[in-house]
mmCIF file of C-alpha atoms and ligand atoms in Angstrom:
data_model
loop_
_atom_site.group_PDB
_atom_site.id
_atom_site.type_symbol
_atom_site.label_atom_id
_atom_site.label_comp_id
_atom_site.label_asym_id
_atom_site.label_seq_id
_atom_site.Cartn_x
_atom_site.Cartn_y
_atom_site.Cartn_z
ATOM 1 C CA MET A 1287 -8.276 -5.886 13.377
ATOM 2 C CA HIS A 1288 -11.787 -5.562 14.263
ATOM 3 C CA ALA A 1289 -11.227 -9.566 15.538
ATOM 4 C CA GLU A 1290 -9.270 -8.203 18.546
ATOM 5 C CA VAL A 1291 -11.866 -6.074 19.340
ATOM 6 C CA GLU A 1292 -15.337 -7.338 18.110
ATOM 7 C CA ALA A 1293 -16.394 -7.483 21.802
ATOM 8 C CA GLY A 1294 -16.112 -4.223 22.750
ATOM 9 C CA PHE A 1295 -18.133 -3.911 19.189
ATOM 10 C CA GLU A 1296 -20.686 -5.367 20.444
ATOM 11 C CA VAL A 1297 -20.858 -3.669 23.743
ATOM 12 C CA VAL A 1298 -21.489 -0.224 22.200
ATOM 13 C CA TRP A 1299 -23.435 -1.503 19.775
ATOM 14 C CA ARG A 1300 -25.673 -2.426 23.177
ATOM 15 C CA GLU A 1301 -25.225 0.617 24.923
ATOM 16 C CA THR A 1302 -26.058 2.838 21.891
ATOM 17 C CA LEU A 1303 -29.481 0.879 21.209
ATOM 18 C CA ALA A 1304 -30.677 1.342 24.958
ATOM 19 C CA SER A 1305 -29.282 4.739 25.031
ATOM 20 C CA SER A 1306 -30.631 5.864 21.652
ATOM 21 C CA GLY A 1307 -27.516 7.924 22.019
ATOM 22 C CA PHE A 1308 -27.337 7.950 17.922
ATOM 23 C CA VAL A 1309 -26.069 11.317 17.228
ATOM 24 C CA GLY A 1310 -23.931 13.060 19.722
ATOM 25 C CA GLY A 1311 -24.587 12.165 23.148
ATOM 26 C CA ARG A 1312 -22.647 10.639 26.163
ATOM 27 C CA ALA A 1313 -20.765 8.445 23.825
ATOM 28 C CA VAL A 1314 -19.490 11.449 21.885
ATOM 29 C CA ALA A 1315 -18.261 13.293 24.648
ATOM 30 C CA ASP A 1316 -16.848 10.517 25.832
ATOM 31 C CA PHE A 1317 -14.442 10.453 22.828
ATOM 32 C CA GLU A 1318 -14.122 13.841 22.534
ATOM 33 C CA SER A 1319 -12.834 13.740 26.074
ATOM 34 C CA GLN A 1320 -10.361 10.890 25.536
ATOM 35 C CA TRP A 1321 -8.800 12.550 21.912
ATOM 36 C CA ALA A 1322 -8.314 15.563 23.350
ATOM 37 C CA GLN A 1323 -6.621 14.266 26.092
ATOM 38 C CA TYR A 1324 -4.547 11.256 23.686
ATOM 39 C CA CYS A 1325 -3.260 14.060 21.226
ATOM 40 C CA GLY A 1326 -2.434 16.901 24.453
ATOM 41 C CA ARG A 1327 -5.078 19.104 24.235
ATOM 42 C CA GLY A 1328 -7.570 20.697 25.544
ATOM 43 C CA HIS A 1329 -10.428 20.229 23.729
ATOM 44 C CA ALA A 1330 -11.671 17.867 20.905
ATOM 45 C CA VAL A 1331 -14.944 18.268 18.906
ATOM 46 C CA GLY A 1332 -16.483 15.415 16.916
ATOM 47 C CA VAL A 1333 -17.159 16.183 13.602
ATOM 48 C CA ALA A 1334 -18.743 13.848 10.113
ATOM 49 C CA ASN A 1335 -15.505 13.417 8.526
ATOM 50 C CA GLY A 1336 -11.786 14.729 8.381
ATOM 51 C CA THR A 1337 -12.748 17.414 5.764
ATOM 52 C CA ASP A 1338 -15.571 18.903 7.496
ATOM 53 C CA ALA A 1339 -12.997 19.452 10.334
ATOM 54 C CA ILE A 1340 -10.714 21.357 8.258
ATOM 55 C CA GLU A 1341 -13.539 23.625 6.794
ATOM 56 C CA LEU A 1342 -15.125 24.162 9.906
ATOM 57 C CA SER A 1343 -11.494 25.060 12.030
ATOM 58 C CA LEU A 1344 -10.380 27.774 9.037
ATOM 59 C CA ARG A 1345 -14.606 29.305 9.404
ATOM 60 C CA ALA A 1346 -14.244 29.062 12.767
ATOM 61 C CA LEU A 1347 -10.837 30.931 12.858
ATOM 62 C CA GLY A 1348 -12.156 34.110 10.645
ATOM 63 C CA ILE A 1349 -10.295 32.627 6.891
ATOM 64 C CA GLY A 1350 -13.027 33.142 3.900
ATOM 65 C CA GLU A 1351 -13.404 35.051 0.792
ATOM 66 C CA GLY A 1352 -10.409 36.865 -0.296
ATOM 67 C CA ASP A 1353 -7.650 34.796 1.930
ATOM 68 C CA GLU A 1354 -4.929 32.962 1.156
ATOM 69 C CA VAL A 1355 -4.224 29.402 2.435
ATOM 70 C CA LEU A 1356 -0.764 27.844 1.312
ATOM 71 C CA VAL A 1357 -1.484 24.173 1.525
ATOM 72 C CA PRO A 1358 0.999 21.371 0.523
ATOM 73 C CA ALA A 1359 0.771 20.322 -3.580
ATOM 74 C CA ASN A 1360 1.619 16.820 -2.322
ATOM 75 C CA THR A 1361 -1.616 15.859 -0.076
ATOM 76 C CA PHE A 1362 -4.852 14.299 -0.549
ATOM 77 C CA ILE A 1363 -7.035 16.870 -2.651
ATOM 78 C CA ALA A 1364 -9.359 17.169 0.745
ATOM 79 C CA THR A 1365 -6.864 19.347 1.986
ATOM 80 C CA PRO A 1366 -7.856 22.135 -0.771
ATOM 81 C CA ALA A 1367 -11.439 21.624 -1.111
ATOM 82 C CA ALA A 1368 -11.343 21.968 2.321
ATOM 83 C CA VAL A 1369 -10.020 25.682 1.874
ATOM 84 C CA VAL A 1370 -12.403 26.503 -1.298
ATOM 85 C CA ALA A 1371 -15.137 25.019 0.901
ATOM 86 C CA ALA A 1372 -14.762 27.346 3.463
ATOM 87 C CA GLY A 1373 -14.665 30.549 0.984
ATOM 88 C CA ALA A 1374 -10.732 30.538 0.852
ATOM 89 C CA ILE A 1375 -8.246 30.643 -1.789
ATOM 90 C CA PRO A 1376 -5.620 27.844 -1.930
ATOM 91 C CA ARG A 1377 -2.244 28.866 -2.664
ATOM 92 C CA PHE A 1378 0.034 25.227 -3.435
ATOM 93 C CA VAL A 1379 3.276 25.100 -1.948
ATOM 94 C CA ASP A 1380 6.204 21.953 -3.356
ATOM 95 C CA VAL A 1381 7.371 20.032 -0.551
ATOM 96 C CA ASP A 1382 10.921 18.580 0.764
ATOM 97 C CA GLU A 1383 12.990 16.298 -1.643
ATOM 98 C CA HIS A 1384 13.159 13.975 0.363
ATOM 99 C CA THR A 1385 10.388 13.722 3.260
ATOM 100 C CA LEU A 1386 7.844 15.472 0.848
ATOM 101 C CA LEU A 1387 6.326 17.401 3.679
ATOM 102 C CA VAL A 1388 6.601 20.501 3.347
ATOM 103 C CA THR A 1389 9.359 22.666 4.715
ATOM 104 C CA ALA A 1390 9.679 26.465 6.871
ATOM 105 C CA SER A 1391 11.633 27.857 4.174
ATOM 106 C CA LEU A 1392 9.105 26.614 1.572
ATOM 107 C CA LEU A 1393 6.797 28.633 3.851
ATOM 108 C CA ASP A 1394 8.452 31.242 4.220
ATOM 109 C CA ALA A 1395 9.178 31.911 0.663
ATOM 110 C CA ALA A 1396 5.365 31.378 -0.419
ATOM 111 C CA ILE A 1397 3.714 33.588 1.792
ATOM 112 C CA THR A 1398 2.087 36.882 0.785
ATOM 113 C CA PRO A 1399 0.668 39.957 2.251
ATOM 114 C CA SER A 1400 -2.739 37.891 1.176
ATOM 115 C CA THR A 1401 -2.309 34.679 3.347
ATOM 116 C CA ALA A 1402 -4.435 34.366 5.726
ATOM 117 C CA ALA A 1403 -3.487 30.804 7.348
ATOM 118 C CA VAL A 1404 -1.057 27.923 6.773
ATOM 119 C CA ILE A 1405 -2.420 24.263 6.474
ATOM 120 C CA VAL A 1406 0.488 21.691 6.886
ATOM 121 C CA VAL A 1407 -0.403 18.350 5.883
ATOM 122 C CA HIS A 1408 1.363 15.345 8.275
ATOM 123 C CA LEU A 1409 1.657 13.424 5.264
ATOM 124 C CA TYR A 1410 2.099 8.894 5.458
ATOM 125 C CA GLY A 1411 2.134 9.497 9.024
ATOM 126 C CA GLN A 1412 5.069 11.932 9.776
ATOM 127 C CA LEU A 1413 5.219 15.776 11.340
ATOM 128 C CA PRO A 1414 7.776 17.914 9.439
ATOM 129 C CA ASP A 1415 10.151 19.962 11.506
ATOM 130 C CA MET A 1416 6.653 21.851 13.374
ATOM 131 C CA ASP A 1417 9.381 24.022 15.400
ATOM 132 C CA ALA A 1418 10.835 25.921 12.706
ATOM 133 C CA ILE A 1419 7.139 25.898 10.530
ATOM 134 C CA ALA A 1420 5.593 27.504 13.509
ATOM 135 C CA ALA A 1421 8.462 29.723 13.898
ATOM 136 C CA VAL A 1422 8.289 31.756 10.586
ATOM 137 C CA VAL A 1423 3.789 31.114 11.157
ATOM 138 C CA ASP A 1424 4.116 33.106 14.417
ATOM 139 C CA ARG A 1425 6.623 35.750 13.102
ATOM 140 C CA ALA A 1426 3.736 36.211 9.716
ATOM 141 C CA GLY A 1427 1.186 36.316 12.712
ATOM 142 C CA LEU A 1428 -0.758 33.993 10.219
ATOM 143 C CA ALA A 1429 -2.862 30.896 11.845
ATOM 144 C CA LEU A 1430 -1.442 27.348 11.783
ATOM 145 C CA VAL A 1431 -4.046 24.423 11.053
ATOM 146 C CA GLU A 1432 -2.441 21.192 10.940
ATOM 147 C CA ASP A 1433 -3.933 18.662 8.554
ATOM 148 C CA ALA A 1434 -3.456 15.221 10.996
ATOM 149 C CA ALA A 1435 -5.796 13.194 8.618
ATOM 150 C CA GLN A 1436 -3.058 10.608 8.810
ATOM 151 C CA ALA A 1437 -0.781 10.758 11.765
ATOM 152 C CA HIS A 1438 -2.907 9.810 14.813
ATOM 153 C CA GLY A 1439 -0.433 9.256 17.539
ATOM 154 C CA ALA A 1440 2.893 10.274 15.268
ATOM 155 C CA THR A 1441 4.957 12.879 16.884
ATOM 156 C CA TRP A 1442 7.293 15.651 16.573
ATOM 157 C CA ARG A 1443 9.896 15.517 19.855
ATOM 158 C CA GLY A 1444 7.575 13.740 21.522
ATOM 159 C CA ARG A 1445 4.255 16.282 21.097
ATOM 160 C CA ARG A 1446 1.593 14.691 18.936
ATOM 161 C CA ALA A 1447 0.487 15.370 15.773
ATOM 162 C CA GLY A 1448 -2.820 18.092 16.509
ATOM 163 C CA ALA A 1449 -1.022 19.886 19.358
ATOM 164 C CA PHE A 1450 1.149 22.853 17.239
ATOM 165 C CA GLY A 1451 -1.236 24.284 15.487
ATOM 166 C CA ARG A 1452 -4.691 26.844 16.217
ATOM 167 C CA ALA A 1453 -6.478 23.605 15.608
ATOM 168 C CA GLY A 1454 -5.274 20.304 14.702
ATOM 169 C CA CYS A 1455 -7.870 18.071 12.013
ATOM 170 C CA PHE A 1456 -8.398 14.216 12.304
ATOM 171 C CA SER A 1457 -9.981 12.118 10.161
ATOM 172 C CA PHE A 1458 -11.955 8.563 11.689
ATOM 173 C CA TYR A 1459 -12.615 7.084 7.635
ATOM 174 C CA PRO A 1460 -12.298 3.542 8.176
ATOM 175 C CA GLY A 1461 -8.422 2.989 6.951
ATOM 176 C CA LYS A 1462 -7.151 5.872 8.741
ATOM 177 C CA ASN A 1463 -4.981 4.588 11.470
ATOM 178 C CA LEU A 1464 -7.559 5.666 13.611
ATOM 179 C CA GLY A 1465 -10.998 4.662 11.831
ATOM 180 C CA ALA A 1466 -14.219 4.421 12.114
ATOM 181 C CA LEU A 1467 -16.553 1.864 10.807
ATOM 182 C CA GLY A 1468 -18.100 4.517 8.801
ATOM 183 C CA ASP A 1469 -17.205 8.449 8.225
ATOM 184 C CA GLY A 1470 -16.172 10.638 11.458
ATOM 185 C CA GLY A 1471 -14.040 13.357 12.203
ATOM 186 C CA ALA A 1472 -12.402 15.693 15.186
ATOM 187 C CA ILE A 1473 -10.489 19.329 15.752
ATOM 188 C CA VAL A 1474 -8.529 19.109 18.581
ATOM 189 C CA THR A 1475 -7.439 22.580 20.265
ATOM 190 C CA ASP A 1476 -6.694 24.183 23.098
ATOM 191 C CA ASP A 1477 -8.823 27.464 22.828
ATOM 192 C CA ALA A 1478 -12.193 27.028 24.369
ATOM 193 C CA ALA A 1479 -14.034 29.430 22.352
ATOM 194 C CA LEU A 1480 -12.509 28.488 18.901
ATOM 195 C CA ALA A 1481 -13.840 24.901 20.292
ATOM 196 C CA GLU A 1482 -17.458 26.618 20.867
ATOM 197 C CA SER A 1483 -17.544 28.094 17.524
ATOM 198 C CA ILE A 1484 -16.799 25.005 15.359
ATOM 199 C CA ARG A 1485 -19.249 23.194 17.983
ATOM 200 C CA SER A 1486 -21.728 25.603 17.261
ATOM 201 C CA LEU A 1487 -20.934 25.604 12.826
ATOM 202 C CA ALA A 1488 -21.147 21.625 13.071
ATOM 203 C CA ASN A 1489 -24.703 21.999 14.624
ATOM 204 C CA HIS A 1490 -26.427 23.978 12.995
ATOM 205 C CA GLY A 1491 -25.404 27.098 14.509
ATOM 206 C CA ARG A 1492 -26.912 26.785 17.790
ATOM 207 C CA ALA A 1493 -25.723 28.574 20.813
ATOM 208 C CA GLU A 1494 -24.345 26.649 23.306
ATOM 209 C CA SER A 1495 -27.063 27.958 26.032
ATOM 210 C CA SER A 1496 -30.177 27.226 23.390
ATOM 211 C CA HIS A 1497 -31.160 24.701 21.308
ATOM 212 C CA PHE A 1498 -33.175 27.464 19.074
ATOM 213 C CA ALA A 1499 -31.541 30.772 19.166
ATOM 214 C CA HIS A 1500 -29.058 30.167 15.506
ATOM 215 C CA GLU A 1501 -26.389 33.045 16.274
ATOM 216 C CA VAL A 1502 -24.242 32.042 13.281
ATOM 217 C CA VAL A 1503 -25.738 30.237 10.029
ATOM 218 C CA GLY A 1504 -24.051 26.427 11.076
ATOM 219 C CA ARG A 1505 -24.235 23.259 8.716
ATOM 220 C CA ASN A 1506 -24.811 19.414 9.965
ATOM 221 C CA SER A 1507 -21.656 18.082 10.187
ATOM 222 C CA ARG A 1508 -21.674 15.730 13.103
ATOM 223 C CA LEU A 1509 -20.140 12.361 14.702
ATOM 224 C CA ASP A 1510 -22.123 9.640 15.295
ATOM 225 C CA GLY A 1511 -22.429 8.513 18.779
ATOM 226 C CA LEU A 1512 -21.969 4.844 17.702
ATOM 227 C CA GLN A 1513 -18.894 5.817 15.645
ATOM 228 C CA ALA A 1514 -17.405 7.816 18.628
ATOM 229 C CA GLY A 1515 -18.176 4.719 20.738
ATOM 230 C CA LEU A 1516 -16.706 1.899 18.263
ATOM 231 C CA LEU A 1517 -13.056 4.839 18.126
ATOM 232 C CA SER A 1518 -13.040 4.706 22.312
ATOM 233 C CA VAL A 1519 -12.919 0.952 21.644
ATOM 234 C CA LYS A 1520 -10.165 1.080 18.788
ATOM 235 C CA LEU A 1521 -8.228 4.378 20.510
ATOM 236 C CA ALA A 1522 -7.504 1.492 23.250
ATOM 237 C CA ARG A 1523 -5.988 -0.469 20.692
ATOM 238 C CA LEU A 1524 -4.099 2.623 18.150
ATOM 239 C CA ASP A 1525 -0.398 2.732 20.559
ATOM 240 C CA ASP A 1526 0.089 -0.749 19.212
ATOM 241 C CA TRP A 1527 -0.985 -0.916 16.174
ATOM 242 C CA ASN A 1528 1.186 2.039 15.392
ATOM 243 C CA GLY A 1529 4.149 -0.201 16.559
ATOM 244 C CA GLY A 1530 2.879 -2.900 13.794
ATOM 245 C CA ARG A 1531 3.316 -0.416 11.428
ATOM 246 C CA ARG A 1532 6.870 1.128 12.498
ATOM 247 C CA GLU A 1533 8.070 -2.426 13.255
ATOM 248 C CA ALA A 1534 6.558 -3.540 9.172
ATOM 249 C CA HIS A 1535 8.219 -0.179 8.250
ATOM 250 C CA ARG A 1536 12.057 -1.140 10.006
ATOM 251 C CA LEU A 1537 11.306 -4.796 8.126
ATOM 252 C CA TYR A 1538 10.965 -2.976 5.009
ATOM 253 C CA GLY A 1539 14.282 -1.012 5.442
ATOM 254 C CA LEU A 1540 15.887 -3.975 5.725
ATOM 255 C CA GLY A 1541 14.452 -6.024 2.826
ATOM 256 C CA LEU A 1542 15.035 -3.171 1.037
ATOM 257 C CA ALA A 1543 18.813 -2.233 1.822
ATOM 258 C CA GLY A 1544 20.339 -1.609 -1.560
ATOM 259 C CA SER A 1545 17.061 -1.580 -3.514
ATOM 260 C CA THR A 1546 16.848 1.268 -6.328
ATOM 261 C CA ALA A 1547 13.889 1.600 -4.945
ATOM 262 C CA VAL A 1548 13.989 4.277 -1.412
ATOM 263 C CA GLN A 1549 12.147 4.861 1.461
ATOM 264 C CA VAL A 1550 10.637 8.399 1.969
ATOM 265 C CA THR A 1551 13.217 9.794 4.796
ATOM 266 C CA VAL A 1552 11.513 10.549 8.117
ATOM 267 C CA ALA A 1553 13.290 13.773 9.680
ATOM 268 C CA ASP A 1554 14.982 13.472 12.791
ATOM 269 C CA GLY A 1555 12.736 14.543 15.138
ATOM 270 C CA ALA A 1556 9.603 13.118 13.908
ATOM 271 C CA GLU A 1557 8.436 9.878 14.786
ATOM 272 C CA SER A 1558 5.897 8.428 12.274
ATOM 273 C CA VAL A 1559 3.076 6.501 12.554
ATOM 274 C CA PHE A 1560 3.456 4.673 9.163
ATOM 275 C CA HIS A 1561 -0.391 5.430 7.584
ATOM 276 C CA LEU A 1562 1.482 4.401 4.181
ATOM 277 C CA GLU A 1563 4.817 3.030 3.047
ATOM 278 C CA VAL A 1564 5.445 5.134 0.273
ATOM 279 C CA VAL A 1565 9.324 4.536 -1.489
ATOM 280 C CA ARG A 1566 10.766 6.365 -4.422
ATOM 281 C CA THR A 1567 11.455 4.416 -7.760
ATOM 282 C CA ARG A 1568 12.431 5.211 -11.526
ATOM 283 C CA GLN A 1569 9.611 3.326 -13.999
ATOM 284 C CA ARG A 1570 7.207 3.406 -11.106
ATOM 285 C CA ASP A 1571 3.828 2.151 -13.170
ATOM 286 C CA ALA A 1572 6.197 -0.448 -14.321
ATOM 287 C CA VAL A 1573 6.899 -1.328 -10.663
ATOM 288 C CA ALA A 1574 3.376 -1.437 -10.149
ATOM 289 C CA ALA A 1575 2.239 -3.426 -12.742
ATOM 290 C CA GLY A 1576 4.712 -5.925 -12.259
ATOM 291 C CA LEU A 1577 3.919 -6.042 -8.152
ATOM 292 C CA GLU A 1578 -0.027 -6.605 -9.299
ATOM 293 C CA ARG A 1579 1.179 -9.623 -11.799
ATOM 294 C CA ARG A 1580 2.923 -11.048 -8.238
ATOM 295 C CA GLY A 1581 0.210 -10.909 -6.310
ATOM 296 C CA VAL A 1582 1.264 -7.404 -4.071
ATOM 297 C CA ALA A 1583 -1.472 -4.309 -4.147
ATOM 298 C CA THR A 1584 0.187 -0.476 -4.198
ATOM 299 C CA GLY A 1585 -1.258 2.373 -4.100
ATOM 300 C CA ILE A 1586 -0.010 5.789 -5.299
ATOM 301 C CA HIS A 1587 -0.368 8.881 -3.204
ATOM 302 C CA TYR A 1588 -0.719 10.841 -4.580
ATOM 303 C CA PRO A 1589 -0.098 10.545 -8.582
ATOM 304 C CA ILE A 1590 -1.430 13.577 -9.285
ATOM 305 C CA PRO A 1591 -0.826 16.670 -7.549
ATOM 306 C CA CYS A 1592 -3.176 19.019 -6.441
ATOM 307 C CA HIS A 1593 -2.184 22.119 -8.243
ATOM 308 C CA ARG A 1594 -2.296 19.609 -11.218
ATOM 309 C CA GLN A 1595 -5.721 18.213 -11.061
ATOM 310 C CA VAL A 1596 -8.633 19.729 -13.660
ATOM 311 C CA GLY A 1597 -10.880 20.931 -10.605
ATOM 312 C CA PHE A 1598 -8.023 23.068 -9.094
ATOM 313 C CA ALA A 1599 -6.877 24.662 -11.872
ATOM 314 C CA ARG A 1600 -7.703 28.057 -11.010
ATOM 315 C CA TRP A 1601 -5.453 28.168 -8.218
ATOM 316 C CA ALA A 1602 -2.710 26.480 -9.926
ATOM 317 C CA ASP A 1603 0.117 28.843 -10.157
ATOM 318 C CA GLY A 1604 3.062 26.221 -10.172
ATOM 319 C CA PRO A 1605 5.606 25.317 -11.714
ATOM 320 C CA LEU A 1606 6.503 22.989 -8.474
ATOM 321 C CA PRO A 1607 8.617 21.327 -9.807
ATOM 322 C CA VAL A 1608 9.079 18.544 -6.554
ATOM 323 C CA ALA A 1609 5.751 17.729 -6.049
ATOM 324 C CA GLU A 1610 5.580 17.192 -9.966
ATOM 325 C CA ARG A 1611 8.696 14.640 -10.114
ATOM 326 C CA THR A 1612 7.781 12.428 -7.056
ATOM 327 C CA ALA A 1613 3.998 12.154 -8.069
ATOM 328 C CA GLY A 1614 5.728 10.084 -10.911
ATOM 329 C CA GLU A 1615 8.142 8.084 -8.867
ATOM 330 C CA ILE A 1616 5.965 7.610 -5.666
ATOM 331 C CA LEU A 1617 4.391 3.758 -5.157
ATOM 332 C CA SER A 1618 2.745 2.804 -1.757
ATOM 333 C CA LEU A 1619 3.161 -0.744 -0.742
ATOM 334 C CA PRO A 1620 1.085 -2.871 2.015
ATOM 335 C CA MET A 1621 0.858 -1.424 4.936
ATOM 336 C CA TYR A 1622 -1.096 -2.242 8.085
ATOM 337 C CA PRO A 1623 -0.670 -2.548 11.960
ATOM 338 C CA HIS A 1624 -0.667 -6.877 11.634
ATOM 339 C CA LEU A 1625 1.335 -7.332 8.604
ATOM 340 C CA THR A 1626 4.076 -10.016 9.288
ATOM 341 C CA ALA A 1627 7.453 -10.240 8.875
ATOM 342 C CA ASP A 1628 6.898 -13.253 6.083
ATOM 343 C CA GLY A 1629 4.809 -10.456 4.247
ATOM 344 C CA VAL A 1630 7.296 -7.606 4.677
ATOM 345 C CA THR A 1631 9.635 -10.438 2.979
ATOM 346 C CA ARG A 1632 7.313 -11.633 0.087
ATOM 347 C CA VAL A 1633 6.360 -8.134 -1.080
ATOM 348 C CA CYS A 1634 10.893 -7.223 -1.071
ATOM 349 C CA SER A 1635 11.576 -10.374 -3.118
ATOM 350 C CA ALA A 1636 8.568 -9.583 -5.535
ATOM 351 C CA LEU A 1637 9.844 -5.728 -5.616
ATOM 352 C CA ALA A 1638 13.631 -6.750 -5.810
ATOM 353 C CA GLU A 1639 12.211 -9.314 -9.024
ATOM 354 C CA VAL A 1640 10.658 -6.600 -10.767
ATOM 355 C CA LEU A 1641 13.206 -4.450 -10.488
ATOM 356 C CA GLN A 1642 15.530 -6.725 -11.926
ATOM 357 C CA GLU A 1643 13.000 -7.595 -15.050
ATOM 358 C CA ILE A 1644 12.537 -4.045 -15.665
ATOM 359 C CA GLY A 1645 16.584 -3.986 -15.660
ATOM 360 C CA GLY A 1646 16.980 -1.774 -13.101
ATOM 361 C CA SER A 1647 19.909 -2.638 -11.533
ATOM 362 C CA ASN A 1648 19.033 -4.085 -7.841
ATOM 363 C CA ASP A 1649 22.120 -2.958 -6.487
ATOM 364 C CA GLY A 1650 21.941 0.922 -5.973
HETATM 365 C C1 PLP B 1187 -8.364 11.128 4.395
HETATM 366 C C2 PLP B 1187 -7.761 12.804 3.912
HETATM 367 C C3 PLP B 1187 -8.468 14.018 4.347
HETATM 368 C C4 PLP B 1187 -9.961 13.713 4.273
HETATM 369 O O1 PLP B 1187 -10.562 13.201 6.069
HETATM 370 P P1 PLP B 1187 -12.685 12.567 4.923
HETATM 371 O O2 PLP B 1187 -12.565 12.381 6.650
HETATM 372 O O3 PLP B 1187 -12.386 11.425 4.300
HETATM 373 O O4 PLP B 1187 -12.905 14.173 4.910
HETATM 374 C C5 PLP B 1187 -8.127 15.177 5.083
HETATM 375 N N1 PLP B 1187 -6.717 15.098 4.426
HETATM 376 C C6 PLP B 1187 -6.117 14.032 4.610
HETATM 377 C C7 PLP B 1187 -4.300 14.175 4.399
HETATM 378 C C8 PLP B 1187 -6.327 13.112 4.070
HETATM 379 O O5 PLP B 1187 -5.743 11.592 4.373
#
């Protein structure tokens, strides 16, 4: 990826040195407007990372002490951690058997009088049925926040991730579909007042009008000018890179036809950007070990559902059977924009060999 954009990076580096726009500045403002436009929203606010994007969105929405926020049990730990950092209480919701995402009906059943907000996570790069979810959340009068940290450019019925909630939260951690060369994050929203209050919270609670007036207690969560400039360079390539991931996913589909390792379902209406290529398989740990022996690296996203994490035990009120069962079955295969057809074939052959070796029949 970076070989393709190195020349652009060098220009950004020289411009950053020349302007001394190290924190905030023009490069950040430029990237923010490009990112808002890309997501189809009126405003974007750059922050230090994706976790802060979620926390600051909740705080700016007035969600804090005593408020409960619904989050999927199957997500990266940063989602509930951001809820706790905002002073609120995470309530874990089970996920759909096929997409491994929350659904409108699971959320509906989990809403109580103490619920203040719902965080939907577009895990692995795909959105759940956002029309149905928005209807449930609106009917209950709650705030919808999107954790789109794995879904840069993904769509639900043609609308991009980040375009559905009061706030759409992104991470630009290097491994994400759009990644900086360090940490970064952003919030997109159509609500100008919300954008302004997030910007203030992220910049020591400064008022827009004055560098020295602190109207609220804020903190420091800003995007570097250098990272913003690099992100602008990479944003121009994002759709092509997501296209490379989609093609790799399609090839995996062909290569895994008839296998007992089954790809996670992409819902009709969703166009995934395949941040991860996740399959479900029995004897997952043996499969991962067998692939490792054949030189194929894998990951697990995520091996322990959030409500089973020791640090979150006090908010666990399971059981959440689907999240708990599938955590033992999911395996992330190699996935990146420049993965070749030969690469996919190699992984699929190794996987077929391993499944045969451990006695799983490979003909379904
Ligand atoms: C990466 C990620 C985050 C956190 O982003 P950071 O930039 O690492 O703070 C939050 N939620 C999900 C689903 C993520 O994948």
